[in-house]
PDB file of C-alpha atoms in Angstrom:
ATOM      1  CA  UNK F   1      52.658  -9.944 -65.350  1.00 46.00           C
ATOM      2  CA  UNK F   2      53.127  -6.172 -65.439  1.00 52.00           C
ATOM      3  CA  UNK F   3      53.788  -4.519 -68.649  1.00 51.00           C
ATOM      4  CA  UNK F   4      56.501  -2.788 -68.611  1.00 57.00           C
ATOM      5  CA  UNK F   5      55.537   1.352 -69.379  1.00 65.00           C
ATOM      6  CA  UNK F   6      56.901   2.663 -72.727  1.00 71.00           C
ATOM      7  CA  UNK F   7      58.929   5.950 -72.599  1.00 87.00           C
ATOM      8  CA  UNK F   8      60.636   8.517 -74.820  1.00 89.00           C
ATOM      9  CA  UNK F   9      63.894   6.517 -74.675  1.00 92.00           C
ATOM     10  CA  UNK F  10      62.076   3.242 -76.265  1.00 94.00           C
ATOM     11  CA  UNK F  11      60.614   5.563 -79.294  1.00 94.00           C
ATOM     12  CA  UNK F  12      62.217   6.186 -82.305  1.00 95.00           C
ATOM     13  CA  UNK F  13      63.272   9.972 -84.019  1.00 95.00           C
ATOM     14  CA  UNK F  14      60.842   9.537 -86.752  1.00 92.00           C
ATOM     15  CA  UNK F  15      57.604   8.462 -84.350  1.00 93.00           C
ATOM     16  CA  UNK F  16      58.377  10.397 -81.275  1.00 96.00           C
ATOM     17  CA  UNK F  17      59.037  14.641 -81.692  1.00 97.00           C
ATOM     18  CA  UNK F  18      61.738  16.699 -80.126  1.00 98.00           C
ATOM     19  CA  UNK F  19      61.893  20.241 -79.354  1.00 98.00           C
ATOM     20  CA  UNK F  20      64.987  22.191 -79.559  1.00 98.00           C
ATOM     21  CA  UNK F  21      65.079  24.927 -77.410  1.00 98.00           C
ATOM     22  CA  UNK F  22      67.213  28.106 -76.727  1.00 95.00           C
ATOM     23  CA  UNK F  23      67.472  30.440 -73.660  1.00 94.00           C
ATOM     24  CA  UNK F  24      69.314  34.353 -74.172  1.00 90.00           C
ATOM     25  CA  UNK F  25      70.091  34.868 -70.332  1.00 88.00           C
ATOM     26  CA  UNK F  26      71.278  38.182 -68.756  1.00 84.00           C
ATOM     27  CA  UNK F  27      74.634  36.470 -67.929  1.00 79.00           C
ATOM     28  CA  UNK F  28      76.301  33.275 -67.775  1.00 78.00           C
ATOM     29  CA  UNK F  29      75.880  32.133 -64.140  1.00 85.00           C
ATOM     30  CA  UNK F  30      72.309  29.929 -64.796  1.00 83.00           C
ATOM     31  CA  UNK F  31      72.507  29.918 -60.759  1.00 87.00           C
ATOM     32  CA  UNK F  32      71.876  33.903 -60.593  1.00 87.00           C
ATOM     33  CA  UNK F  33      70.937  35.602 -64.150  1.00 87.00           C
ATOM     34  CA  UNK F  34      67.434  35.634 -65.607  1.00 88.00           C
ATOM     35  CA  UNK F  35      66.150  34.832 -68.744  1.00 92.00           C
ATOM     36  CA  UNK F  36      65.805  37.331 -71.269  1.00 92.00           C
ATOM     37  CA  UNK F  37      63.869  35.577 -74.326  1.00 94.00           C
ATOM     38  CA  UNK F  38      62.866  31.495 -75.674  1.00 96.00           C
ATOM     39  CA  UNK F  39      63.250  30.129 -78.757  1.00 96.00           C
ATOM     40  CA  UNK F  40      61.780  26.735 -79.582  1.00 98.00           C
ATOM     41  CA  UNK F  41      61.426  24.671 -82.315  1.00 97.00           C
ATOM     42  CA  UNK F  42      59.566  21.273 -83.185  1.00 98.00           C
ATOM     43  CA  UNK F  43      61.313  18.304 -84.813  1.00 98.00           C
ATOM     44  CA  UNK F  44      58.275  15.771 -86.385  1.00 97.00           C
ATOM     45  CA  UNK F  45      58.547  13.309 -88.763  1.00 95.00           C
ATOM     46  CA  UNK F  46      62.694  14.182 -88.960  1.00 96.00           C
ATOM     47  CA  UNK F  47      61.518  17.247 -90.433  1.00 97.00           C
ATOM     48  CA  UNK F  48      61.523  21.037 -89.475  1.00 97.00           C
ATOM     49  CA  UNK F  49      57.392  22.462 -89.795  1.00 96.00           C
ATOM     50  CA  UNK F  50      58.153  25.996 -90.088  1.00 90.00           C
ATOM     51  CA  UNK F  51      54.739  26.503 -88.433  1.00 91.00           C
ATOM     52  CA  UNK F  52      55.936  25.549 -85.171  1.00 91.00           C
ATOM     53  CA  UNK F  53      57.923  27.562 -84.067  1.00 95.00           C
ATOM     54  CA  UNK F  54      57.977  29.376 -80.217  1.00 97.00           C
ATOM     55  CA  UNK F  55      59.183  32.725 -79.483  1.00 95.00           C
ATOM     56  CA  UNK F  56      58.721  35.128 -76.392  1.00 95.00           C
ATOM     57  CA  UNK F  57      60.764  38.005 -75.343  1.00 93.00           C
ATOM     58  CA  UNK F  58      60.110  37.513 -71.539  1.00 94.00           C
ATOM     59  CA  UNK F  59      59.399  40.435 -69.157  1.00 90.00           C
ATOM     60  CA  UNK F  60      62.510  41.607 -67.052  1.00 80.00           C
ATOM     61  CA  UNK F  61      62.986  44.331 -63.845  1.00 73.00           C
ATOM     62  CA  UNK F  62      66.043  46.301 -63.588  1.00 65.00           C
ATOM     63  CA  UNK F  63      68.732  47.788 -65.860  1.00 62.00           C
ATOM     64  CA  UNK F  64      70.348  45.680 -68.871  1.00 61.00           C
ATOM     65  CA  UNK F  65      73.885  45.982 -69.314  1.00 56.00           C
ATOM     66  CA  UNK F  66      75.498  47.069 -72.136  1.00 48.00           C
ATOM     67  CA  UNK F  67      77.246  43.552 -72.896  1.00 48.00           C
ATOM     68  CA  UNK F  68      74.101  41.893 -72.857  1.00 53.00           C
ATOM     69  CA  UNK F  69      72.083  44.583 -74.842  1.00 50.00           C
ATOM     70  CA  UNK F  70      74.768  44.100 -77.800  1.00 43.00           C
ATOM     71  CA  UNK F  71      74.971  40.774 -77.853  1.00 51.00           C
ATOM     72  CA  UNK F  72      71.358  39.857 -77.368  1.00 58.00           C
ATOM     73  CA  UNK F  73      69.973  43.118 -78.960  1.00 64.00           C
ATOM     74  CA  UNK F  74      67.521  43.600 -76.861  1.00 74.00           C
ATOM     75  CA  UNK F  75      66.554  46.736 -75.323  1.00 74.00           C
ATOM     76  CA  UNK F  76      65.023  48.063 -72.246  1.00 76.00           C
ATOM     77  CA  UNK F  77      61.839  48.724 -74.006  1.00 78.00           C
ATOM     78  CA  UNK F  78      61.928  45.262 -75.860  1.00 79.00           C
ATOM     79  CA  UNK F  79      62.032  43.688 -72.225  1.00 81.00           C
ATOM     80  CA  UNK F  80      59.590  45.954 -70.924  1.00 82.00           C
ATOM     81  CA  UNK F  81      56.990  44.730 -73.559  1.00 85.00           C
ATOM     82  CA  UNK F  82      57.999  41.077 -73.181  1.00 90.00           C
ATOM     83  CA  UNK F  83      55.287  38.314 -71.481  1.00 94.00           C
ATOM     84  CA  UNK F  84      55.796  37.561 -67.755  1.00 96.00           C
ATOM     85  CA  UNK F  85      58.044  34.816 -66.670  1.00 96.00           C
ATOM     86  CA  UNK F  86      55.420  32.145 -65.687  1.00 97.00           C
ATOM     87  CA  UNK F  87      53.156  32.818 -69.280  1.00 98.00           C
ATOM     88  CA  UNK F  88      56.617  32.451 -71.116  1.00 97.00           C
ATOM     89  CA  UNK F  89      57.614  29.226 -68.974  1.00 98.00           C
ATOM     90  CA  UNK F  90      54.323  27.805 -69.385  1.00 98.00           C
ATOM     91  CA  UNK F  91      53.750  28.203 -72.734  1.00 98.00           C
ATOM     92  CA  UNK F  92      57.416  26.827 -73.407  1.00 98.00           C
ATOM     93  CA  UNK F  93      56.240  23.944 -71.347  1.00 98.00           C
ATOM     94  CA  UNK F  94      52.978  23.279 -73.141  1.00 98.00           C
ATOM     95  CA  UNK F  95      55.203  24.077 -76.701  1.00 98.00           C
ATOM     96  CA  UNK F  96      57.027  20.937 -75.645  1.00 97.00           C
ATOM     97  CA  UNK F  97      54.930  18.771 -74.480  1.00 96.00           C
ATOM     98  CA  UNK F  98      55.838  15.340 -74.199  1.00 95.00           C
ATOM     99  CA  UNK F  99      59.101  15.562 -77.074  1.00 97.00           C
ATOM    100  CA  UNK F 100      62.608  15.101 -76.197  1.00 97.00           C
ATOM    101  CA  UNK F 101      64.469  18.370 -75.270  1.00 98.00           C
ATOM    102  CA  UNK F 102      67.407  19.517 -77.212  1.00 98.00           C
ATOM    103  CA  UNK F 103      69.888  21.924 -76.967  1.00 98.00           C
ATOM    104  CA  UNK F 104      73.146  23.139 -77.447  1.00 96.00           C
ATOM    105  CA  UNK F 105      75.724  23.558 -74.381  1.00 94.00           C
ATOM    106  CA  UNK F 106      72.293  21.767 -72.749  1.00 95.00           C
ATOM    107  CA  UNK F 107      73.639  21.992 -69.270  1.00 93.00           C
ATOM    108  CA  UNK F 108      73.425  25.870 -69.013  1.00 94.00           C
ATOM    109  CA  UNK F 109      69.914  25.671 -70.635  1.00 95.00           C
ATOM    110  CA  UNK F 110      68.417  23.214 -68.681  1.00 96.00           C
ATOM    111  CA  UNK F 111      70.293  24.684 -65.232  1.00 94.00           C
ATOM    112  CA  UNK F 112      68.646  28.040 -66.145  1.00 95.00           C
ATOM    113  CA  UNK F 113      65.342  26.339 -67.359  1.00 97.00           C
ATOM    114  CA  UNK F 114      64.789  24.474 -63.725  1.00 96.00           C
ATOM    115  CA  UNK F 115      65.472  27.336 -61.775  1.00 96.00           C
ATOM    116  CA  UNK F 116      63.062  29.529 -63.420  1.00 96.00           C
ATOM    117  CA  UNK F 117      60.369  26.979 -63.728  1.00 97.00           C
ATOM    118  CA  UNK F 118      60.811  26.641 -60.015  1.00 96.00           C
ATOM    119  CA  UNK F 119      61.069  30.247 -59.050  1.00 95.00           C
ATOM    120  CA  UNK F 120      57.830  31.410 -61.725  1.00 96.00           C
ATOM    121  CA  UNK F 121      55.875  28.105 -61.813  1.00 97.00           C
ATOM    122  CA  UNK F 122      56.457  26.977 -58.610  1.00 97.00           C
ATOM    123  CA  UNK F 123      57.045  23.173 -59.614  1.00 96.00           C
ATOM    124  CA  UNK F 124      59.862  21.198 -59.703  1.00 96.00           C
ATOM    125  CA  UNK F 125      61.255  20.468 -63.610  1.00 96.00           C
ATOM    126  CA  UNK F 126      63.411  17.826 -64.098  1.00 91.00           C
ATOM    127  CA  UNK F 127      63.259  16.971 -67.845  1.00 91.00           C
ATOM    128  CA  UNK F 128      66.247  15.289 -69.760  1.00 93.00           C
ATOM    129  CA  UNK F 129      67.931  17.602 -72.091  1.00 96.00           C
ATOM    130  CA  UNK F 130      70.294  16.036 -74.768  1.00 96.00           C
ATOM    131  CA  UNK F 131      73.199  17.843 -76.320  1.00 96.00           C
ATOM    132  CA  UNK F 132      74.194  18.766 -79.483  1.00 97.00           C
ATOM    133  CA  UNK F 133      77.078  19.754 -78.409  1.00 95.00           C
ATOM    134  CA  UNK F 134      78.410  16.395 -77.245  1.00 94.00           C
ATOM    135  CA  UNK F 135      76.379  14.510 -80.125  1.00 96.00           C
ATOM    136  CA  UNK F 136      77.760  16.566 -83.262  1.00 96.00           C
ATOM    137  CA  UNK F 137      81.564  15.252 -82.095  1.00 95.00           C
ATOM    138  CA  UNK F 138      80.595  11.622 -81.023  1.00 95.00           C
ATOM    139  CA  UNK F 139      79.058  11.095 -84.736  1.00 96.00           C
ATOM    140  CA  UNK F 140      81.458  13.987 -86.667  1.00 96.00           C
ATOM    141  CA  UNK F 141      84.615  13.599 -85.202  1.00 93.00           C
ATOM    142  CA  UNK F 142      86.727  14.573 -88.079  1.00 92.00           C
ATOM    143  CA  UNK F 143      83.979  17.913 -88.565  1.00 90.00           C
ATOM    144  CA  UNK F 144      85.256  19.602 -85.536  1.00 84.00           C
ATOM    145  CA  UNK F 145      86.820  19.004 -82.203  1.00 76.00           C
ATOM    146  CA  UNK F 146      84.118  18.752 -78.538  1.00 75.00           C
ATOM    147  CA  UNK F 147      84.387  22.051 -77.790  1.00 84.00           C
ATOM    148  CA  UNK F 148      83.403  23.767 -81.210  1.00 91.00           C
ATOM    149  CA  UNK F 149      80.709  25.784 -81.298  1.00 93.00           C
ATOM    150  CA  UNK F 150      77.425  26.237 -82.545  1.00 93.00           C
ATOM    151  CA  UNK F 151      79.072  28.437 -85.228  1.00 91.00           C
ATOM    152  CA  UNK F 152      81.602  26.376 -85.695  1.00 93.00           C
ATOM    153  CA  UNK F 153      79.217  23.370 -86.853  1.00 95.00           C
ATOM    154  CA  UNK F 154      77.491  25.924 -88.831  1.00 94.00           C
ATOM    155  CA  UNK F 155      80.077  26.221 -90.861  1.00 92.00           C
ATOM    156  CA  UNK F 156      80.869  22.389 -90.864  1.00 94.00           C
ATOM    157  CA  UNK F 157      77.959  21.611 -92.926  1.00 94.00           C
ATOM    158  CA  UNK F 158      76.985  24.483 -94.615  1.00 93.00           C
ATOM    159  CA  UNK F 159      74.182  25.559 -92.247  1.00 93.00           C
ATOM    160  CA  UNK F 160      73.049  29.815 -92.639  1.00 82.00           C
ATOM    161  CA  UNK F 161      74.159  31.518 -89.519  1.00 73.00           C
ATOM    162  CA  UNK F 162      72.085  34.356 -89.978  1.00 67.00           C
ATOM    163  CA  UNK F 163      70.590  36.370 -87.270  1.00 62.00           C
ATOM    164  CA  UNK F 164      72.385  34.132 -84.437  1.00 59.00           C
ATOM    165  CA  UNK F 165      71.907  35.075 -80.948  1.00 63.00           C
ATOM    166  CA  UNK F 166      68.035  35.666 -81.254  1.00 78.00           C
ATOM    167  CA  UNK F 167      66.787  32.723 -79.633  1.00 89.00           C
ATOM    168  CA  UNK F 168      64.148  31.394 -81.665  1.00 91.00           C
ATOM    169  CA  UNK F 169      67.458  31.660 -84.970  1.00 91.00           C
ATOM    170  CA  UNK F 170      69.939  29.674 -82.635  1.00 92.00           C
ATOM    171  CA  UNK F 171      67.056  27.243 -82.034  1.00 95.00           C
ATOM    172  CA  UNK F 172      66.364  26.869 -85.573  1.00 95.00           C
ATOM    173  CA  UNK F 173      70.104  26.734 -86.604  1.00 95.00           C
ATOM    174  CA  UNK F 174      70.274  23.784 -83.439  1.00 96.00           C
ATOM    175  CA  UNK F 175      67.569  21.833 -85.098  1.00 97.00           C
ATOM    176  CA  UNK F 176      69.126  22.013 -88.492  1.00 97.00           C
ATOM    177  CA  UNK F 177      72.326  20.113 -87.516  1.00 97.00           C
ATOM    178  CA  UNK F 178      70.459  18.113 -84.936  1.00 98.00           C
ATOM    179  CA  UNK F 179      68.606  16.305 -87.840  1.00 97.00           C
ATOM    180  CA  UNK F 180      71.982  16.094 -89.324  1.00 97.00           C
ATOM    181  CA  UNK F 181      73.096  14.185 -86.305  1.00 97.00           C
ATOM    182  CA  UNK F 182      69.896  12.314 -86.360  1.00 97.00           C
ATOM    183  CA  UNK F 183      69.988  11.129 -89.966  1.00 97.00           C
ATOM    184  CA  UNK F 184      73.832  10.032 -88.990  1.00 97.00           C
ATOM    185  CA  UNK F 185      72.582   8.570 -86.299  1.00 97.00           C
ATOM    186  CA  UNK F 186      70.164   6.392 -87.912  1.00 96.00           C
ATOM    187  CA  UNK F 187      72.909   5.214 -90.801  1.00 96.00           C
ATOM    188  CA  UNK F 188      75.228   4.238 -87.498  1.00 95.00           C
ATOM    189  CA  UNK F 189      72.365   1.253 -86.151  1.00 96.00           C
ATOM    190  CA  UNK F 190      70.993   4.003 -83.616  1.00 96.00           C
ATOM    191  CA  UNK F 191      67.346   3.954 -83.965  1.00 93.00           C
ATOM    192  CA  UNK F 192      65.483   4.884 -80.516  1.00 96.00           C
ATOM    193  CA  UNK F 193      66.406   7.801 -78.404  1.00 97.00           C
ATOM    194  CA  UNK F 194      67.494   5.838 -75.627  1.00 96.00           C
ATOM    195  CA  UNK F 195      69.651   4.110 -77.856  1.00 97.00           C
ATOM    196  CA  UNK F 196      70.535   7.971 -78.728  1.00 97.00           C
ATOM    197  CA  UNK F 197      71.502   9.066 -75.421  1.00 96.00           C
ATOM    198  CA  UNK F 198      73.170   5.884 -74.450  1.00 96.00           C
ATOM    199  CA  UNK F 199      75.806   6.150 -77.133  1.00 96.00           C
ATOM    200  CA  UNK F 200      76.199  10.051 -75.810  1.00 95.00           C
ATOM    201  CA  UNK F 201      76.514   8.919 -72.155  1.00 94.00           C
ATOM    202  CA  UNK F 202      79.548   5.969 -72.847  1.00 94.00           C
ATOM    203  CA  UNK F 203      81.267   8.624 -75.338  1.00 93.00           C
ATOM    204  CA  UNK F 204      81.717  11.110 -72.972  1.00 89.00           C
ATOM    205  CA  UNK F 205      82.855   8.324 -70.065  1.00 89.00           C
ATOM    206  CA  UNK F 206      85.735   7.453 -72.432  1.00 87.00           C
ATOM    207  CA  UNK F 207      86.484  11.049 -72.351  1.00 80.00           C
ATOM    208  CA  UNK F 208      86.824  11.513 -68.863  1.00 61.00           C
ATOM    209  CA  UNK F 209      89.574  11.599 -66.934  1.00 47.00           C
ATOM    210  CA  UNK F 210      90.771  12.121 -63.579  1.00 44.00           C
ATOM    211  CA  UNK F 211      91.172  15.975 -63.759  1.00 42.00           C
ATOM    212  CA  UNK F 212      88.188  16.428 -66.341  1.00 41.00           C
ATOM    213  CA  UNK F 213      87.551  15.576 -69.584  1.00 43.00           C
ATOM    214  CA  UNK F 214      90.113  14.197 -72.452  1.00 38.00           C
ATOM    215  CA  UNK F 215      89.868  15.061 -75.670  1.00 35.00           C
TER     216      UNK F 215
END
């Protein structure tokens, strides 16, 4: 008889890592605009090592508007000096290896991710990418409301919001209340990932409603 394979969803959060990741894009539209810099952070152990940590301001063509250069604070010279696409990609990639993605608002991220990876790296990436942003309510409901956010659940427990939009900050800030969502997690009977992601998927079903989603 076969054995059946093990994967991230039958590990737990304190044997198997995740890596919380942040893209600062030119725009919103992860269909056209580029990526500007990558923050990532490691989650081992259901602990934060300070010591890994990834950060690259990533090389970019052509004029930056004005919106973008406030709110990311990047300059033309900053973007000059940044790493090419496919060394930033790949070394995000490697960064990761085989944890569990995280993000905030995931499905920009991982929209703009796969396109890029494509485009630079020329392979297809396809990775699961689980959101905060759906797993902060679904455990904290009485915190704040599904469409808070990242600020907002800051604020809800205390986390420092210092230095926010610089990638490799809002990663950090996402891993902070992602172990506070993991530690809930683990008091509510959810110990794997899968078991993790599960509970995400059938909470946002029973939000769903004809015209979009109920909450």
């Amino acid at each position: 008889m076969r054995m059946k394979r093990e994967t991230w969803r039958d590990r737990d959060f304190r044997s198997h890592p995740a890596v919380v990741f942040d893209l600062e894009a030119s725009g919103l539209d992860p269909r056209r605009d580029r990526i500007l810099s990558i923050g990532a952070v490691r989650i081992e152990d259901l602990a934060i090592p300070l010591d890994r940590q990834y950060e690259r301001v990533v090389r970019a063509p052509g004029p930056l508007g004005l919106v973008s250069r406030l709110f990311h604070g990047l300059t033309r010279a900053d973007l000059e000096r940044g790493v090419s696409p496919r060394d930033a990609l790949a070394g995000l990639l490697d960064f990761a290896g085989d944890a569990v993605w995280l993000a905030f608002h995931a499905g920009f991220d991982r929209a703009l991710l796969a396109r890029a990876v494509k485009a630079h790296l020329g392979m297809r990436w396809d990775g699961e990418v689980m959101d905060l942003a759906v797993l902060a309510p679904m455990l904290f409901p009485e915190r704040a409301g599904p469409g808070a956010g990242l600020d907002a659940w800051a604020a809800a427990f205390g986390l420092a919001t210092q230095a926010r939009h610089a990638a490799v900050a809002d990663a950090m800030l996402t891993a902070e209340l992602a172990l506070v969502v993991l530690r809930c997690a683990q008091r509510r009977g959810l110990r794997t990932w899968g078991e993790l992601a599960l509970a995400a998927r059938d909470w946002r079903a029973e939000r769903m409603g004809p015209g979009g989603p109920v909450f």
